[in-house]
Structures are given as structure tokens and as C-alpha cells.
Amino acid sequence: MNHQFKIGIIGYNGAVGQAAVRYLKDKYPLRCGSRSEHKEHSQLDKFMEYMQVDIYDQIALETFCAGCTIVLNCAGPSYSIIDRVAQAAIKAGAHYVDAFGADLLEKKFMQQELTNIMILSAGSYPGLSGILPRLLAQEGFDQIDKISGYAGGEEVYSKGAAADIMLSSIYGFGTANAFYKDEKIVRDIAQTEKINVTINGEENTVYAQSYLTNETILLAKKLHIKEAHWHNIYPNKAVFSLLQQACIQLAMKNTPEHLHQIVDDLMEKLILYPVRQTWYTLVIEMIGKYKGQSIRRQAQLLCQNSFTISGIICALSVEAIIEGIVQENRVYWAYDILNPSNVMRELHEQRVIEDFIITSQTENHAGLEVGIL
């Protein structure tokens, strides 16, 4: 147990927070905070403290952050919380990690002279969606001409997750129907397309929508990739349509009351489309050259849900601060600081990944070289 650091975890009782707690609890003293009071928690573990905290109560939030070395925010929706937790962490003199954050907090803090370290987008998407391409790139490319990524699955939406999807779409987290080419954002005339993905040994037809995020653009610039595509995938077209309709409704009238009403309506409609088996996949394909030879590599990761991945990447980002991997007080993205091989090893050791495979094909070899984690 490392007693030099005290980690405060906001939203510890959610799926992301619980995964982070499981990873960190035997390593560091934790302060676990949530809006609801959990009287069932006894203080049997003297290194785990539980506090009731309302994110929208500034005094309670600052009280929670006081005394923490690092504050990890696993709560949502991010576009309602904005920088409340981050500002409280700064006031308490604590470093800050956010499971999401993305462009929202980067725009607020990138130009400021910070007194703490901030790691944003420490989740599955964004987060692992940038880490996995970096892993594939280091497998052997002298030049990367094109990258295509696909992420999504069949998961049960919480109210917070549904709200974040809608809010992020109207606040510019990404650009729908667009891709990146030759340092420009290009509108994609193609609408939702059908693709096949292999889930638990069976081929499934899913629906993919082009959706370009800043993470994909930054990654393309970092790896000198000429063309970059990203797609969100949906197993059920009807569910995708419901999400689109909810986003349109919110864009027409964006108030907290209207958001709650739309989310409640959406949750009622989703009951008609029960999730039979939860799964989440991330597929990356790279095309380029190695030693003058054309090469195509593809990685596919399959897991039961994206929330556990997010929790572990959050925890690894916390440890990146503790271990001194980042030292300068400024804003970082998780994909840019975490070692891709280490992340994949931890996800494997924590039994989060059900399947992970990399295939490679060169112009002179019709067969595939297969590597499994």
C-alpha cells in the first residue's frame, strides 16, 4: 500500500468507477464519492473512505477533493458537469483524471498555466480508441497511408451514458459523416453502412456511421497518416434511429429539464429492444508500407462491455501520474501518454478482454499472419 497518495474517485458506484476502484483499492488509500449515501458500507477497510457528494454542490465537492493527491472523475454526463470537478481538484491542489473530458476540458485548460496535471479522455472511446492504433502502428510500419477504426457494441444504456451521447453530439465532440485526409476534414457523402464483424465466433451484421473526432485527427497528425476514418457501430438500426431522434430533439431545445425528459422517453423506448448479450468491439485497420512493401494490418478486440475498459484506463492514467510518466503541469490525452503494450497487457491480466487478434497481410503473401494476445 502506497500511503503517499490518496485517490479521490467521483462516481465510484457506476460501472466505470467500480472497475477503477477494483484496480486501485489494494494499492492506494481511496476516497469514494457518489451522490447517493451508501450506509451499507462499513469502514472495515481503513484505507477506503466513503463520502456523499453532489457534484452540483460546490462546497461539498471542494470538501471531497480536499486532501486528495489525485481526483478521478468517473461521473457523467460530462457535458453537464463541464469543469466543476476539475476546478475543485485544482483548488484542492490535486491532479486530475477524467474518463471523458475530451475537447470539452481541453479547450478550457489548454491555454491556461496549470498548477496540476490533467489527463483527459481516459476511457474506452476516446482513450483505447487512440491507444490501440498506436499499438498497431508500432507493429511495423515505415509509412501509414490510411487508418480505419470501428467501435461499438450491444450494451445497456444508463441514463448518464445516454445523456452524454446526446450532449456530446450537439456540443461538437465529433463530426458525423466526415473523415480526415491530407490535413483536412472532408465530408463523407456515404450514410450509415452495413458491415460484418465477428462476435464470439459468429459473423454479425452491424450498422456503421462515419464519425470523426479530434482524437482521430490528433492521432493521424502524430503518426503522419494521410487519411483517417472512424466509425461508430450499432447492432440495431432501430436503436440508432432512436438516438438520432433524441439528439435532434435536444438540439431544438437544450435545457436541463428537456434533457431529463428526452432521456426518460428514450429509456422507455429502449425497453422494446432488450439487450440479449452484451458485447463491445474495437476494430482498427492500417494500410501502409514496411521496407518498401505494401502491408495491411488489422486488430480486433472483443470484450463484454466498454465500461470496465474505461475504469482500468482511468486507473492506469492515475498511476501514470504517481509513477512520474507525466510530470509537467499541463493537459494530456490518455492515448498519448500510456504505453500501448502495457495497457493491453493489463487489460488481458485483468481478464477484461475476451478476444484480441492482430492479422497482417503483405502484397507478396496471400496468407495471414495471426497473432493473439
Coordinates of C-alpha atoms in Angstrom, one line a residue:
M1 CA 0.0 0.0 0.0
N2 CA 1.5 3.3 -1.1
H3 CA 0.4 5.9 1.5
Q4 CA 2.0 8.9 -0.2
F5 CA -1.0 9.2 -2.5
K6 CA -4.7 9.5 -1.7
I7 CA -7.0 8.9 -4.7
G8 CA -10.5 10.5 -4.7
I9 CA -12.9 8.8 -7.1
I10 CA -16.1 10.7 -8.0
G11 CA -18.9 8.4 -9.3
Y12 CA -17.3 5.3 -7.7
N13 CA -20.6 3.4 -7.7
G14 CA -21.0 3.4 -11.5
A15 CA -19.7 0.8 -13.8
V16 CA -16.6 2.8 -14.7
G17 CA -15.9 3.8 -11.2
Q18 CA -16.3 0.3 -9.8
A19 CA -13.7 -1.0 -12.3
A20 CA -11.3 1.7 -11.2
V21 CA -11.9 1.0 -7.5
R22 CA -11.2 -2.7 -8.0
Y23 CA -7.9 -2.0 -9.7
L24 CA -6.6 0.7 -7.3
K25 CA -8.1 -0.4 -3.9
D26 CA -5.2 -2.6 -2.7
K27 CA -2.5 -0.1 -3.9
Y28 CA -3.5 3.3 -2.5
P29 CA -5.9 4.8 0.0
L30 CA -9.1 5.7 -1.7
R31 CA -11.9 8.2 -1.0
C32 CA -15.0 7.1 -2.8
G33 CA -17.7 9.6 -3.6
S34 CA -21.2 9.4 -5.0
R35 CA -24.4 11.5 -4.9
S36 CA -26.3 8.8 -3.0
E37 CA -25.5 7.8 0.5
H38 CA -24.3 4.3 1.0
K39 CA -24.9 3.4 4.6
E40 CA -24.2 -0.3 3.9
H41 CA -20.5 0.5 3.6
S42 CA -18.9 -0.2 6.9
Q43 CA -15.3 1.0 7.5
L44 CA -13.9 -2.5 7.6
D45 CA -11.2 -1.4 5.2
K46 CA -9.5 1.5 6.9
F47 CA -7.9 2.5 3.5
M48 CA -11.3 3.1 1.8
E49 CA -13.3 6.1 2.8
Y50 CA -16.9 6.8 1.5
M51 CA -18.3 10.3 1.2
Q52 CA -21.6 11.5 -0.1
V53 CA -21.0 14.3 -2.6
D54 CA -23.3 16.2 -5.0
I55 CA -21.3 17.4 -8.0
Y56 CA -23.6 20.4 -8.3
D57 CA -22.9 21.4 -4.7
Q58 CA -19.6 23.3 -4.9
I59 CA -18.9 23.3 -1.1
A60 CA -19.5 19.5 -0.9
L61 CA -17.3 19.0 -4.0
E62 CA -14.4 21.0 -2.6
T63 CA -14.7 19.2 0.7
F64 CA -14.4 15.9 -1.1
C65 CA -11.3 17.0 -3.1
A66 CA -9.5 18.5 -0.1
G67 CA -6.7 16.2 1.0
C68 CA -6.7 14.1 -2.2
T69 CA -3.5 13.8 -4.2
I70 CA -5.4 12.8 -7.4
V71 CA -9.0 13.2 -8.2
L72 CA -10.5 10.8 -10.7
N73 CA -13.9 11.7 -12.3
C74 CA -15.9 8.7 -13.5
A75 CA -19.3 10.5 -13.3
G76 CA -21.4 11.9 -16.1
P77 CA -22.8 13.3 -18.1
S78 CA -19.6 15.2 -18.9
Y79 CA -21.4 18.0 -20.8
S80 CA -23.5 18.8 -17.7
I81 CA -20.6 18.6 -15.2
I82 CA -18.3 20.5 -17.5
D83 CA -15.3 21.6 -15.4
R84 CA -16.9 21.5 -11.9
V85 CA -14.8 18.6 -10.7
A86 CA -11.7 19.8 -12.4
Q87 CA -11.9 23.2 -10.8
A88 CA -12.5 21.7 -7.4
A89 CA -9.4 19.5 -7.9
I90 CA -7.3 22.5 -8.9
K91 CA -8.5 24.4 -5.8
A92 CA -7.5 21.4 -3.6
G93 CA -4.1 21.2 -5.2
A94 CA -4.8 17.7 -6.6
H95 CA -4.0 16.3 -10.0
Y96 CA -7.0 15.4 -12.2
V97 CA -8.0 12.4 -14.4
D98 CA -11.3 12.3 -16.4
A99 CA -12.8 9.3 -18.0
F100 CA -14.1 11.6 -20.8
G101 CA -13.3 15.3 -20.8
A102 CA -12.1 15.2 -24.4
D103 CA -12.3 18.6 -26.3
L104 CA -14.6 20.0 -23.6
L105 CA -12.0 20.4 -20.9
E106 CA -9.0 20.7 -23.3
K107 CA -10.4 23.9 -24.7
K108 CA -10.9 25.3 -21.2
F109 CA -7.5 24.4 -19.8
M110 CA -5.0 24.0 -22.7
Q111 CA -4.2 27.7 -22.8
Q112 CA -4.1 28.2 -19.0
E113 CA -1.0 27.9 -16.8
L114 CA -2.0 25.0 -14.7
T115 CA -0.8 24.1 -11.2
N116 CA -1.7 20.4 -11.7
I117 CA -1.5 17.6 -14.2
M118 CA -4.8 16.9 -16.1
I119 CA -5.3 13.6 -18.1
L120 CA -8.4 13.6 -20.2
S121 CA -10.2 11.0 -22.4
A122 CA -9.0 8.2 -20.2
G123 CA -11.8 5.7 -21.3
S124 CA -12.6 3.3 -24.0
Y125 CA -13.7 5.9 -26.5
P126 CA -11.9 8.2 -26.5
G127 CA -8.9 6.5 -24.9
L128 CA -8.4 3.0 -26.0
S129 CA -9.6 4.1 -29.5
G130 CA -6.3 6.0 -29.7
I131 CA -4.1 3.5 -27.8
L132 CA -4.9 0.5 -30.0
P133 CA -4.0 2.3 -33.2
R134 CA -0.6 3.3 -31.6
L135 CA -0.1 -0.4 -30.8
L136 CA -0.8 -1.4 -34.4
A137 CA 1.5 1.3 -35.7
Q138 CA 4.4 0.1 -33.7
E139 CA 3.9 -3.5 -35.0
G140 CA 5.9 -2.5 -38.1
F141 CA 5.2 0.4 -40.5
D142 CA 7.6 2.8 -42.1
Q143 CA 4.7 4.7 -43.6
I144 CA 0.9 4.7 -42.8
D145 CA -1.3 5.8 -45.6
K146 CA -4.7 5.1 -44.2
I147 CA -6.4 4.1 -40.9
S148 CA -10.0 3.0 -40.4
G149 CA -11.5 2.4 -37.0
Y150 CA -14.8 1.0 -35.8
A151 CA -16.1 1.0 -32.2
G152 CA -19.4 0.0 -30.6
G153 CA -21.4 -2.9 -29.4
E154 CA -24.6 -4.0 -27.7
E155 CA -24.6 -2.5 -24.2
V156 CA -27.3 -1.5 -21.8
Y157 CA -27.5 2.3 -21.8
S158 CA -27.6 4.1 -18.4
K159 CA -29.4 7.5 -18.2
G160 CA -26.0 9.2 -17.8
A161 CA -24.5 7.4 -20.8
A162 CA -27.5 8.3 -23.0
A163 CA -27.3 11.9 -21.9
D164 CA -23.6 12.0 -22.7
I165 CA -24.2 10.6 -26.2
M166 CA -26.8 13.3 -26.9
L167 CA -24.9 16.2 -25.4
S168 CA -21.6 15.3 -27.0
S169 CA -23.3 15.2 -30.4
I170 CA -24.7 18.7 -30.1
Y171 CA -21.6 20.2 -28.4
G172 CA -19.2 19.2 -31.1
F173 CA -17.4 16.1 -29.7
G174 CA -17.1 14.9 -33.2
T175 CA -18.3 15.5 -36.8
A176 CA -20.8 13.0 -38.3
N177 CA -20.3 11.8 -41.9
A178 CA -16.8 13.1 -42.2
F179 CA -13.2 11.8 -42.4
Y180 CA -9.7 13.3 -42.4
K181 CA -7.5 13.4 -45.5
D182 CA -4.3 15.4 -46.3
E183 CA -4.7 17.6 -43.2
K184 CA -8.3 18.5 -44.0
I185 CA -11.8 17.4 -42.7
V186 CA -13.7 16.0 -45.7
R187 CA -17.5 15.5 -45.7
D188 CA -18.4 11.9 -46.3
I189 CA -21.4 11.5 -48.7
A190 CA -21.9 7.9 -47.6
Q191 CA -24.6 7.5 -45.0
T192 CA -25.0 4.6 -42.5
E193 CA -23.5 1.4 -44.0
K194 CA -23.7 -2.3 -43.2
I195 CA -20.5 -4.1 -42.2
N196 CA -19.8 -7.6 -40.8
V197 CA -18.0 -8.1 -37.5
T198 CA -17.1 -11.4 -35.8
I199 CA -18.6 -11.7 -32.3
N200 CA -17.9 -14.9 -30.3
G201 CA -17.1 -16.8 -33.5
E202 CA -20.2 -15.7 -35.3
E203 CA -20.5 -13.1 -38.0
N204 CA -22.8 -10.3 -37.2
T205 CA -24.2 -7.5 -39.4
V206 CA -24.0 -4.1 -37.8
Y207 CA -24.5 -0.5 -38.9
A208 CA -21.6 1.9 -39.1
Q209 CA -21.7 5.7 -39.2
S210 CA -18.7 7.8 -40.1
Y211 CA -17.9 10.0 -37.1
L212 CA -14.6 12.0 -36.9
T213 CA -13.3 13.0 -33.5
N214 CA -10.5 15.3 -32.5
E215 CA -8.7 12.2 -31.1
T216 CA -8.6 10.6 -34.6
I217 CA -7.3 13.9 -36.1
L218 CA -4.6 14.3 -33.5
L219 CA -3.6 10.6 -33.9
A220 CA -3.3 11.0 -37.6
K221 CA -1.1 14.0 -37.3
K222 CA 1.1 12.3 -34.6
L223 CA 1.6 9.2 -36.8
H224 CA 1.8 11.1 -40.1
I225 CA -1.2 9.3 -41.5
K226 CA -2.6 10.7 -44.8
E227 CA -6.2 9.5 -44.4
A228 CA -8.1 8.6 -41.3
H229 CA -11.7 7.3 -40.9
W230 CA -13.6 6.5 -37.7
H231 CA -17.0 4.8 -37.4
N232 CA -19.4 4.3 -34.6
I233 CA -21.2 1.0 -34.9
Y234 CA -24.7 0.0 -33.8
P235 CA -26.0 -3.6 -33.9
N236 CA -29.6 -2.4 -34.0
K237 CA -30.6 0.2 -36.6
A238 CA -33.8 1.0 -34.7
V239 CA -31.8 1.9 -31.6
F240 CA -29.5 4.0 -33.7
S241 CA -32.6 5.9 -35.1
L242 CA -33.9 6.5 -31.6
L243 CA -30.6 8.0 -30.5
Q244 CA -30.6 10.2 -33.6
Q245 CA -34.1 11.4 -33.0
A246 CA -33.3 12.2 -29.3
C247 CA -30.2 14.2 -30.4
I248 CA -32.4 16.2 -32.8
Q249 CA -35.0 16.9 -30.1
L250 CA -32.3 18.1 -27.7
A251 CA -30.7 20.3 -30.3
M252 CA -34.0 22.1 -30.8
K253 CA -34.4 22.8 -27.1
N254 CA -31.4 22.3 -24.9
T255 CA -32.4 22.8 -21.3
P256 CA -31.7 20.6 -18.2
E257 CA -35.5 19.9 -17.9
H258 CA -35.8 19.0 -21.5
L259 CA -32.7 16.8 -21.4
H260 CA -34.2 14.8 -18.5
Q261 CA -37.5 14.4 -20.3
I262 CA -35.8 13.2 -23.5
V263 CA -33.6 10.8 -21.7
D264 CA -36.6 9.3 -19.8
D265 CA -38.6 9.0 -23.1
L266 CA -35.6 7.3 -24.7
M267 CA -35.1 4.8 -21.9
E268 CA -38.8 3.8 -22.1
K269 CA -38.5 3.3 -25.9
L270 CA -35.3 1.2 -25.5
I271 CA -37.2 -1.3 -23.4
L272 CA -38.7 -2.5 -26.7
Y273 CA -35.1 -3.5 -27.8
P274 CA -33.7 -5.6 -24.9
V275 CA -30.0 -6.5 -25.0
R276 CA -29.7 -10.2 -25.4
Q277 CA -25.9 -10.5 -24.9
T278 CA -23.7 -7.5 -24.0
W279 CA -20.5 -7.1 -26.1
Y280 CA -18.2 -4.3 -27.3
T281 CA -15.7 -4.4 -30.1
L282 CA -12.9 -2.2 -31.4
V283 CA -11.5 -2.8 -34.8
I284 CA -8.5 -1.0 -36.3
E285 CA -7.2 -1.4 -39.9
M286 CA -4.0 0.2 -41.1
I287 CA -2.6 0.3 -44.6
G288 CA 0.9 1.4 -45.4
K289 CA 4.4 0.3 -46.2
Y290 CA 7.2 -1.6 -44.4
K291 CA 10.6 -1.9 -46.0
G292 CA 9.2 -0.8 -49.4
Q293 CA 6.4 -3.5 -49.3
S294 CA 2.7 -2.7 -49.0
I295 CA 1.2 -4.0 -45.8
R296 CA -2.2 -4.2 -44.2
R297 CA -2.7 -4.9 -40.5
Q298 CA -5.9 -5.3 -38.6
A299 CA -6.6 -5.6 -34.9
Q300 CA -9.9 -6.6 -33.4
L301 CA -10.6 -6.5 -29.7
L302 CA -13.7 -8.1 -28.1
C303 CA -14.9 -7.6 -24.6
Q304 CA -18.1 -7.9 -22.6
N305 CA -18.5 -4.1 -22.1
S306 CA -16.7 -0.8 -22.6
F307 CA -17.2 0.4 -19.0
T308 CA -14.6 -1.9 -17.4
I309 CA -12.1 -0.9 -20.0
S310 CA -12.7 2.7 -19.2
G311 CA -12.3 2.1 -15.5
I312 CA -8.9 0.4 -16.0
I313 CA -7.6 3.0 -18.4
C314 CA -8.6 5.6 -15.8
A315 CA -6.7 3.7 -13.1
L316 CA -3.6 3.4 -15.4
S317 CA -3.8 7.2 -16.0
V318 CA -3.8 7.8 -12.2
E319 CA -0.7 5.5 -11.9
A320 CA 1.0 7.4 -14.8
I321 CA 1.0 10.5 -12.5
I322 CA 2.1 8.5 -9.5
E323 CA 4.9 6.9 -11.4
G324 CA 6.1 10.2 -12.9
I325 CA 5.4 9.2 -16.5
V326 CA 4.0 12.7 -16.8
Q327 CA 5.5 15.5 -14.7
E328 CA 4.8 18.8 -16.3
N329 CA 1.7 20.6 -15.1
R330 CA -0.5 20.7 -18.3
V331 CA -3.2 18.9 -20.2
Y332 CA -2.6 15.4 -21.6
W333 CA -4.7 12.8 -23.5
A334 CA -4.5 9.3 -22.1
Y335 CA -3.8 7.8 -25.6
D336 CA -0.7 10.0 -25.9
I337 CA 1.0 9.0 -22.6
L338 CA 0.1 5.4 -21.8
N339 CA 2.3 2.7 -23.2
P340 CA 0.0 0.7 -25.6
S341 CA 1.7 -2.7 -24.9
N342 CA 1.4 -2.1 -21.1
V343 CA -2.3 -1.2 -21.5
M344 CA -3.1 -4.3 -23.5
R345 CA -1.2 -6.5 -21.0
E346 CA -3.1 -5.0 -18.1
L347 CA -6.5 -5.5 -19.8
H348 CA -5.5 -9.1 -20.5
E349 CA -4.3 -9.8 -17.0
Q350 CA -7.5 -8.2 -15.5
R351 CA -9.5 -10.6 -17.8
V352 CA -11.3 -7.7 -19.4
I353 CA -10.6 -8.9 -23.0
E354 CA -12.4 -11.9 -24.3
D355 CA -10.5 -12.0 -27.6
F356 CA -7.8 -9.9 -29.2
I357 CA -6.3 -10.8 -32.6
I358 CA -3.9 -9.0 -35.0
T359 CA -3.7 -10.1 -38.6
S360 CA -1.1 -8.9 -41.1
Q361 CA -1.1 -9.3 -44.9
T362 CA 1.7 -8.2 -47.3
E363 CA 1.4 -7.8 -51.1
N364 CA 3.6 -10.8 -51.7
H365 CA 1.8 -13.1 -49.2
A366 CA -1.8 -14.1 -49.7
G367 CA -1.9 -15.8 -46.3
L368 CA -2.5 -14.0 -43.0
E369 CA 0.0 -14.0 -40.1
V370 CA -2.2 -14.2 -36.9
G371 CA -1.2 -13.0 -33.5
I372 CA -3.4 -13.4 -30.4
L373 CA -2.9 -11.7 -27.1

